[in-house]
Short mmCIF file of C-alpha atoms and ligand atoms in Angstrom, two decimals:
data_model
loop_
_atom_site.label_atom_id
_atom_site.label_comp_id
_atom_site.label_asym_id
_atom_site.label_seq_id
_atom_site.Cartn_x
_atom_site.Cartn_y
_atom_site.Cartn_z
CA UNK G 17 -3.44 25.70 22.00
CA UNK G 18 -6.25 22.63 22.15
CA UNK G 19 -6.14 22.74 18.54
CA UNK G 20 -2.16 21.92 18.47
CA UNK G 21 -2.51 19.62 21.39
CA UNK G 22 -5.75 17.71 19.42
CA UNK G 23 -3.10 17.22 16.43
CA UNK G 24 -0.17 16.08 18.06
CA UNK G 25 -1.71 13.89 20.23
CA UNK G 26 -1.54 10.27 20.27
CA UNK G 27 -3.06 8.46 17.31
CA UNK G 28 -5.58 6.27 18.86
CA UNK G 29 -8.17 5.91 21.61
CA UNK G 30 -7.78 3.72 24.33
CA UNK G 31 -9.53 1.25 22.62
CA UNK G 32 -7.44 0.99 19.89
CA UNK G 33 -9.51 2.92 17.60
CA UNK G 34 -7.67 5.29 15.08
CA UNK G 35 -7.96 8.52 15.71
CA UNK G 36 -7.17 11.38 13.30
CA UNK G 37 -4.98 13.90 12.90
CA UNK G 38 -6.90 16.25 12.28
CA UNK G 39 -9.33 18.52 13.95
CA UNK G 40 -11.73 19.58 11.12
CA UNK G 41 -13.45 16.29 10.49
CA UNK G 42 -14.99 15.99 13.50
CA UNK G 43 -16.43 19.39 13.47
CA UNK G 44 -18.50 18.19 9.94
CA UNK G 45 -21.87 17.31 9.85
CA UNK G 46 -21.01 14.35 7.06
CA UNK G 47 -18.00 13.25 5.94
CA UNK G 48 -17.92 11.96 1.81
CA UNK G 49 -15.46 10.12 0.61
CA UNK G 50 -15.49 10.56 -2.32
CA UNK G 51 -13.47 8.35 -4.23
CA UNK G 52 -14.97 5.17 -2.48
CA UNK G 53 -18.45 6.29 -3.24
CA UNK G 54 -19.10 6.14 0.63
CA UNK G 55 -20.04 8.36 2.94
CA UNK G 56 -20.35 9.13 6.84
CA UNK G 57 -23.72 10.93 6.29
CA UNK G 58 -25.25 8.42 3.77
CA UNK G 59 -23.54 4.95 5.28
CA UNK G 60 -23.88 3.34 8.43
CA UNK G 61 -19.98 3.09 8.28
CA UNK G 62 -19.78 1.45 11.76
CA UNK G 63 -22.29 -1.62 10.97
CA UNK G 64 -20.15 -1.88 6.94
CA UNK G 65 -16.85 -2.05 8.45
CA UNK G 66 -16.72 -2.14 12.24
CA UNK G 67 -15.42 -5.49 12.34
CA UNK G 68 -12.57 -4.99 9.82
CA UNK G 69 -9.10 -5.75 11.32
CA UNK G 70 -6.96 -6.30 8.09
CA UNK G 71 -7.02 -3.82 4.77
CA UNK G 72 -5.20 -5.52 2.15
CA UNK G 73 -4.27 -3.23 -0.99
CA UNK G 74 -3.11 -3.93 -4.38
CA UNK G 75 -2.63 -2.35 -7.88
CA UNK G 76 -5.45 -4.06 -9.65
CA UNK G 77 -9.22 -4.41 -9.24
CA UNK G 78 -9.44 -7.94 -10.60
CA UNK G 79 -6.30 -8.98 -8.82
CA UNK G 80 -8.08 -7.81 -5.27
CA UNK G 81 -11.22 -9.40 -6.42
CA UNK G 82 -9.16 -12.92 -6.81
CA UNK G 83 -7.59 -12.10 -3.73
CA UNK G 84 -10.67 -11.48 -1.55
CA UNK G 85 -12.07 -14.70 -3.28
CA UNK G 86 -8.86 -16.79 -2.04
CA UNK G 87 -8.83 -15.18 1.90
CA UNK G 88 -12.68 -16.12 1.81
CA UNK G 89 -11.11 -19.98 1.22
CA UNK G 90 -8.69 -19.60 3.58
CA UNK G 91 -10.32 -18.64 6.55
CA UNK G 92 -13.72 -20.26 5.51
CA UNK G 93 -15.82 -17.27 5.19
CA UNK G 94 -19.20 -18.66 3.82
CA UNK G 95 -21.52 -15.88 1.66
CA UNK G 96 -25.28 -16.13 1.48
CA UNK G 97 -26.09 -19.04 -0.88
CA UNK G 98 -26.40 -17.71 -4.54
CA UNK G 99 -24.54 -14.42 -3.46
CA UNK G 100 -21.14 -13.41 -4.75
CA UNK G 101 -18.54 -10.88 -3.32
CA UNK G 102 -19.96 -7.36 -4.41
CA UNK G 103 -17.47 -4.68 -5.61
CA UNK G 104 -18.48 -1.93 -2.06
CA UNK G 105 -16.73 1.34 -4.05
CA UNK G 106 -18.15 0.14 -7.49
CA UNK G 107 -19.98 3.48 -7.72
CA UNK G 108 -16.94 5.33 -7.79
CA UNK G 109 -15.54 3.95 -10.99
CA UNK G 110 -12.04 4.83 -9.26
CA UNK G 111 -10.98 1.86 -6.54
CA UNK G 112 -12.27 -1.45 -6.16
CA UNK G 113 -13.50 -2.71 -2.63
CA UNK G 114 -14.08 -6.18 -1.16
CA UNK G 115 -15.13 -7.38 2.48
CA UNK G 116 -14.67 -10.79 3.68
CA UNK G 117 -15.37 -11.02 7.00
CA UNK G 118 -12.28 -9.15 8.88
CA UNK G 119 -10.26 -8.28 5.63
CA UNK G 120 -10.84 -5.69 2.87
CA UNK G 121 -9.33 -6.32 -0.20
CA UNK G 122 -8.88 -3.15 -1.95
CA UNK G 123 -7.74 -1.84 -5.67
CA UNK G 124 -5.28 1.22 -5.49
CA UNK G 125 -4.67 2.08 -8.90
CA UNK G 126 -0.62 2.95 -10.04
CA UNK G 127 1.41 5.02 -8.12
CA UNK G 128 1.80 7.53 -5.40
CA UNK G 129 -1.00 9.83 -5.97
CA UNK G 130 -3.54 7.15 -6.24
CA UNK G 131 -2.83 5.19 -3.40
CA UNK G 132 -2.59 8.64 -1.24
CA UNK G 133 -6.11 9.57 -1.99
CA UNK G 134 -7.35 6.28 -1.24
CA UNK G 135 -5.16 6.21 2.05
CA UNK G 136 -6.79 9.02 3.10
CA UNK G 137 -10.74 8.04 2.24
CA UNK G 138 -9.72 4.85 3.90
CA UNK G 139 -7.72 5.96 7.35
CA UNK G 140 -10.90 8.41 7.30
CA UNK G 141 -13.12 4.69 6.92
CA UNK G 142 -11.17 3.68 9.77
CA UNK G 143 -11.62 6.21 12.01
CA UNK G 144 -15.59 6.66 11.38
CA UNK G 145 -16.13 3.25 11.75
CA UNK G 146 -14.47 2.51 15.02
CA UNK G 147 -11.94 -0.14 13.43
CA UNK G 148 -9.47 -0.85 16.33
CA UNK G 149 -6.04 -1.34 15.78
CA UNK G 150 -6.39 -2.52 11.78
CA UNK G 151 -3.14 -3.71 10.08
CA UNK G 152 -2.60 -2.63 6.32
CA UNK G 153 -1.04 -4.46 3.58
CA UNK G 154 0.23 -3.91 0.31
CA UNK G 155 0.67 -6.75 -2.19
CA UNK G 156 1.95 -5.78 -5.14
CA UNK G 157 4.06 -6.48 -7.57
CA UNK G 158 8.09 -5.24 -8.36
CA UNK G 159 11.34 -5.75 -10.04
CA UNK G 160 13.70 -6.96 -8.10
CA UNK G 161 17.74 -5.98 -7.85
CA UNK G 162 19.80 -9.19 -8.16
CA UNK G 163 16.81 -11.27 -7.42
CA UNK G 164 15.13 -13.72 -10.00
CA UNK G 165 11.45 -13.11 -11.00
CA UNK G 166 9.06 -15.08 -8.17
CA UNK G 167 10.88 -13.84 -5.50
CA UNK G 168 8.57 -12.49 -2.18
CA UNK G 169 10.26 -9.08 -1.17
CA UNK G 170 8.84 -7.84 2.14
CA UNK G 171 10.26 -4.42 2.59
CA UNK G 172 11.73 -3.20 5.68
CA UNK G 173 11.74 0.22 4.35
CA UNK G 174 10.67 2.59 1.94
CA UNK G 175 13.33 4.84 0.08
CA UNK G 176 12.59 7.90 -2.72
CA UNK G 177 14.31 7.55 -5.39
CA UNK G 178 17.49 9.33 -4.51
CA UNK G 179 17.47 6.96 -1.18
CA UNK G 180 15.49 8.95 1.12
CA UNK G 181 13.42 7.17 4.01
CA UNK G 182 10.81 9.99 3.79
CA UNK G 183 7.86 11.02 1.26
CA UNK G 184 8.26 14.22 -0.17
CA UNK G 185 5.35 16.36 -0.75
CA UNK G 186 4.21 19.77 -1.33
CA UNK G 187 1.50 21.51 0.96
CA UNK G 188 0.37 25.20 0.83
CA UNK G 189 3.48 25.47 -1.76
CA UNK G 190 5.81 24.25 0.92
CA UNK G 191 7.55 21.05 1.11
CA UNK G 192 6.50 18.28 3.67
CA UNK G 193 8.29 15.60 4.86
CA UNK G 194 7.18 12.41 6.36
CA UNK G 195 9.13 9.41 7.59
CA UNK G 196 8.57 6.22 5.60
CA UNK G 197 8.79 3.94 8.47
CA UNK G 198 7.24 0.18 8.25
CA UNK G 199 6.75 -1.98 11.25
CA UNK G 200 9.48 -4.24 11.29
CA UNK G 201 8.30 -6.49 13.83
CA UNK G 202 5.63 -6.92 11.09
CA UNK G 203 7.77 -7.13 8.49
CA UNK G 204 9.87 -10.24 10.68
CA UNK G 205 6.33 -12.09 11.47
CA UNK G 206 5.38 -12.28 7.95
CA UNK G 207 8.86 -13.44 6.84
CA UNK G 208 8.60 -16.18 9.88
CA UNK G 209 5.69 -17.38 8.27
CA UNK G 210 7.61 -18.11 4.94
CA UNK G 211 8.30 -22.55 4.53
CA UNK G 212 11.66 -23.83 3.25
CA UNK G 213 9.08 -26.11 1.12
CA UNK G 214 7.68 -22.56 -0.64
CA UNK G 215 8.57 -22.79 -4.37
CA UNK G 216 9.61 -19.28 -4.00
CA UNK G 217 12.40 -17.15 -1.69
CA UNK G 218 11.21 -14.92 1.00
CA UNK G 219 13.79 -12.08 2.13
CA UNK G 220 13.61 -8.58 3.87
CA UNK G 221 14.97 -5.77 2.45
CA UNK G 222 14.72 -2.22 1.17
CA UNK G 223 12.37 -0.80 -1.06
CA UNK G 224 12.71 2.15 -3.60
CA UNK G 225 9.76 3.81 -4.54
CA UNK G 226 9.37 5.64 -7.50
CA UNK G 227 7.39 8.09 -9.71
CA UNK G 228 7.62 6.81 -12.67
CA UNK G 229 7.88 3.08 -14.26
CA UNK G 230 10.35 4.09 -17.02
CA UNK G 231 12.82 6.32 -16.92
CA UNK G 232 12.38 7.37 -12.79
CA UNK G 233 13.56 2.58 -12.74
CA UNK G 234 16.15 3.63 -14.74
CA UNK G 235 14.70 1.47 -17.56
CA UNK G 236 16.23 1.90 -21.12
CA UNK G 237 13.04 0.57 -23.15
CA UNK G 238 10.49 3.83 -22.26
CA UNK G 239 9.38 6.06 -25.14
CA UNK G 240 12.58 8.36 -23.84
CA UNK G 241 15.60 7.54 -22.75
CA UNK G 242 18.57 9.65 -22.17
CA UNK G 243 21.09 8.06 -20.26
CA UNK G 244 23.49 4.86 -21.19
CA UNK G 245 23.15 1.35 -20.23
CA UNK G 246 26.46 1.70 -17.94
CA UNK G 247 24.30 4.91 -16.40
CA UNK G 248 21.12 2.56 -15.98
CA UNK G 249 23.79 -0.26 -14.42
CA UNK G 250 25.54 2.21 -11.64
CA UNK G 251 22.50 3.65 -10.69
CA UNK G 252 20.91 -0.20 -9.99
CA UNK G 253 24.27 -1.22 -8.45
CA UNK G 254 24.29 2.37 -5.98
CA UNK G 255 20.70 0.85 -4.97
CA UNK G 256 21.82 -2.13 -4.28
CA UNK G 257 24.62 -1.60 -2.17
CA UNK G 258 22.38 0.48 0.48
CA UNK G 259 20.44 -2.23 0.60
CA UNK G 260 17.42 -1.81 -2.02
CA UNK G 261 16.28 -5.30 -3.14
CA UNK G 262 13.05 -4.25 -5.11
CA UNK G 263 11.66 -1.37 -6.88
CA UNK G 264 8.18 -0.01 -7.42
CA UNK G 265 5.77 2.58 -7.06
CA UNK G 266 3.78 3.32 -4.01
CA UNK G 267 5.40 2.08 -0.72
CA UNK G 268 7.28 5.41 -0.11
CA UNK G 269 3.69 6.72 0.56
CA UNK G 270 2.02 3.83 1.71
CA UNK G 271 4.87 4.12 4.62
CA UNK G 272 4.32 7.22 5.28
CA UNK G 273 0.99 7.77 5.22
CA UNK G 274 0.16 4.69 8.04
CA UNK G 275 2.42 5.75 10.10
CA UNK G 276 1.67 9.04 10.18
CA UNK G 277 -1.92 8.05 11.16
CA UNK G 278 -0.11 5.11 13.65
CA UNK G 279 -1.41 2.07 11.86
CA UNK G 280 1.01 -0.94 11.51
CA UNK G 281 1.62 -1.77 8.38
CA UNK G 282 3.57 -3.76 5.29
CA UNK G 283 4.44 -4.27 2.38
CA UNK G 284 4.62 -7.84 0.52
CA UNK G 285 5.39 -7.79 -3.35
CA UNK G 286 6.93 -10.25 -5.71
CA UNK G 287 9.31 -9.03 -8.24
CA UNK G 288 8.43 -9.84 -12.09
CA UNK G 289 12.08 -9.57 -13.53
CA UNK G 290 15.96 -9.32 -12.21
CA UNK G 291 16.47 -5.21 -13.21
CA UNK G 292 19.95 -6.34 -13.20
CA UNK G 293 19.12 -8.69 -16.02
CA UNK G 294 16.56 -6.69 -18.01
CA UNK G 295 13.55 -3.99 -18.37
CA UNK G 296 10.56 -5.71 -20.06
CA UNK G 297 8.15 -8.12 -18.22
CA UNK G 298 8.72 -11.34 -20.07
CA UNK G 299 6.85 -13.70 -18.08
CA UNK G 300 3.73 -14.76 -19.94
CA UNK G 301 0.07 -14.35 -18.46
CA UNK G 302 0.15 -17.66 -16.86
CA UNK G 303 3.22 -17.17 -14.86
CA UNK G 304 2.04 -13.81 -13.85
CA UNK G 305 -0.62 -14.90 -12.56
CA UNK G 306 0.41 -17.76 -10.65
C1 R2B L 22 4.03 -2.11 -9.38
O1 R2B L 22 3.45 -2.35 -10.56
C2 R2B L 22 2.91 -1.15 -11.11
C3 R2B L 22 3.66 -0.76 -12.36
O2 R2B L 22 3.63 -1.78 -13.30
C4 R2B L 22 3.01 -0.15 -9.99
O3 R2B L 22 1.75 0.17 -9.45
C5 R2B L 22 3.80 -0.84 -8.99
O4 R2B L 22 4.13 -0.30 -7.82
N1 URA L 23 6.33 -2.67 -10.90
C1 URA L 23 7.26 -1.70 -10.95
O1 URA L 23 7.01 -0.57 -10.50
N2 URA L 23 8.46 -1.98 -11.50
C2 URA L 23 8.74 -3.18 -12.01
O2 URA L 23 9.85 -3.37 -12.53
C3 URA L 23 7.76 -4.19 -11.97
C4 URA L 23 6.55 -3.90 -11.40
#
């Protein structure tokens, strides 16, 4: 049918702008989205973000605040005198939003189910605002599997936790799966843009995602733990040999999700701690932060 046809087609206009996967939304008189406090009926979405070619995500709303604050810096984005950045989604109380210029620097809050709402409200931004061919990013933060805290993991892939490269999930009571594919061209570009001179490493590797920060990381310090620390350590090493270098918690769906709707995306995170070493964050504030 048209319907089918509509769905499967191909992801984009020939402009570049994304186009949806699904028939019903153009069929509505408004659009809300909810969670970002914005709407299609209430916001001239195309004049707000129009321009936007890079969505940067990231766990916290202070930590994309600082961020949006350093890209304005870096690519000499100059606000109205007197004027600071202005949280766009503060009304929602759920995500945090920033525009400077081309890049939004948004909060996503921990996990899978978080960032998928917000992927949604936000491929559904894309699309009603005309953005062509936008690039997403998560930055975020992970522990790493035989590498030191510091270390810049850009993942080539996303894995479940039982080594998947797909997101599981459940629609109508039946279970969905989506390939968690990354753009490795991407993922190459932003490692050639790592300097022998950084006071960090930069590699590529594999990413497992998972549900949960305790036991689901195989961590032995949660509020329950019922496996042994030679159970934790063969679990880590099984990782590690099919190439996982990092673990955390949303780029399973992050993967998914983007290139489902056929936006190029990656994902960037540092690791906090070796998991081969240890389960609590020991780095003080300072170091965190830096
Ligand atoms: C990294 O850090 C958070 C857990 O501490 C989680 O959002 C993630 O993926
Ligand atoms: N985030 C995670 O999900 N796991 C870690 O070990 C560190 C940060």
């Amino acid at each position: 049918t048209k319907e089918t046809r509509e769905y499967v087609s191909p992801v984009r206009y020939s402009d570049g702008s994304v186009r949806l996967r699904n028939p019903n939304i153009e069929l509505m008189d408004q659009d809300i989205l909810y969670h970002l406090a914005l709407g299609s009926g209430s916001h001239d979405l195309v004049e707000m973000f129009g321009d936007v070619k890079f969505v940067c995500m990231g766990g916290t709303p202070k930590r994309m605040e600082n961020f949006a604050n350093y890209i304005m810096k870096e690519i000499g984005h100059k606000l109205p005198a007197g004027t600071t950045l202005l949280d766009i989604t503060k009304n929602s109380y759920r995500y945090s939003m920033y525009k400077v210029g081309p890049v939004l620097s948004i909060s996503h809050g921990m996990g899978v189910p978080s960032v998928s709402i917000l992927l949604h409200e936000v491929i559904k931004l894309m699309y009603h605002a005309r953005v062509r061919d936008p690039i997403f990013f998560r930055i975020g933060t992970c522990g790493g599997i035989g590498y030191e805290g510091g270390t810049v993991v850009i993942s080539e892939e996303a894995v479940d936790e039982t080594m998947k490269p797909q997101m599981e999930l459940t629609v109508l009571g039946k279970l969905l799966r989506r390939p968690a594919k990354l753009d490795r061209q991407l993922a190459r570009d932003l490692k050639a843009l790592a300097h022998r001179d950084d006071p960090y490493d930069t590699i590529i590797g594999k990413t497992m995602c998972s549900n949960d920060f305790y036991e689901g990381q195989g961590r032995l310090d949660g509020a329950f733990c019922e496996f042994s620390e030679a159970d934790k350590m063969e679990y880590l090493t099984k990782l590690q040999k099919a190439g996982v270098v990092n673990i955390e918690m949303e780029s399973i769906c992050f993967a998914a999700l983007t290139h489902h709707a056929g936006i190029q995306a990656a994902v960037v995170c540092v690791t906090l701690m070796d998991r081969l070493k240890g389960d609590q964050v020991l780095a003080p504030k300072e170091v965190l932060e830096e």
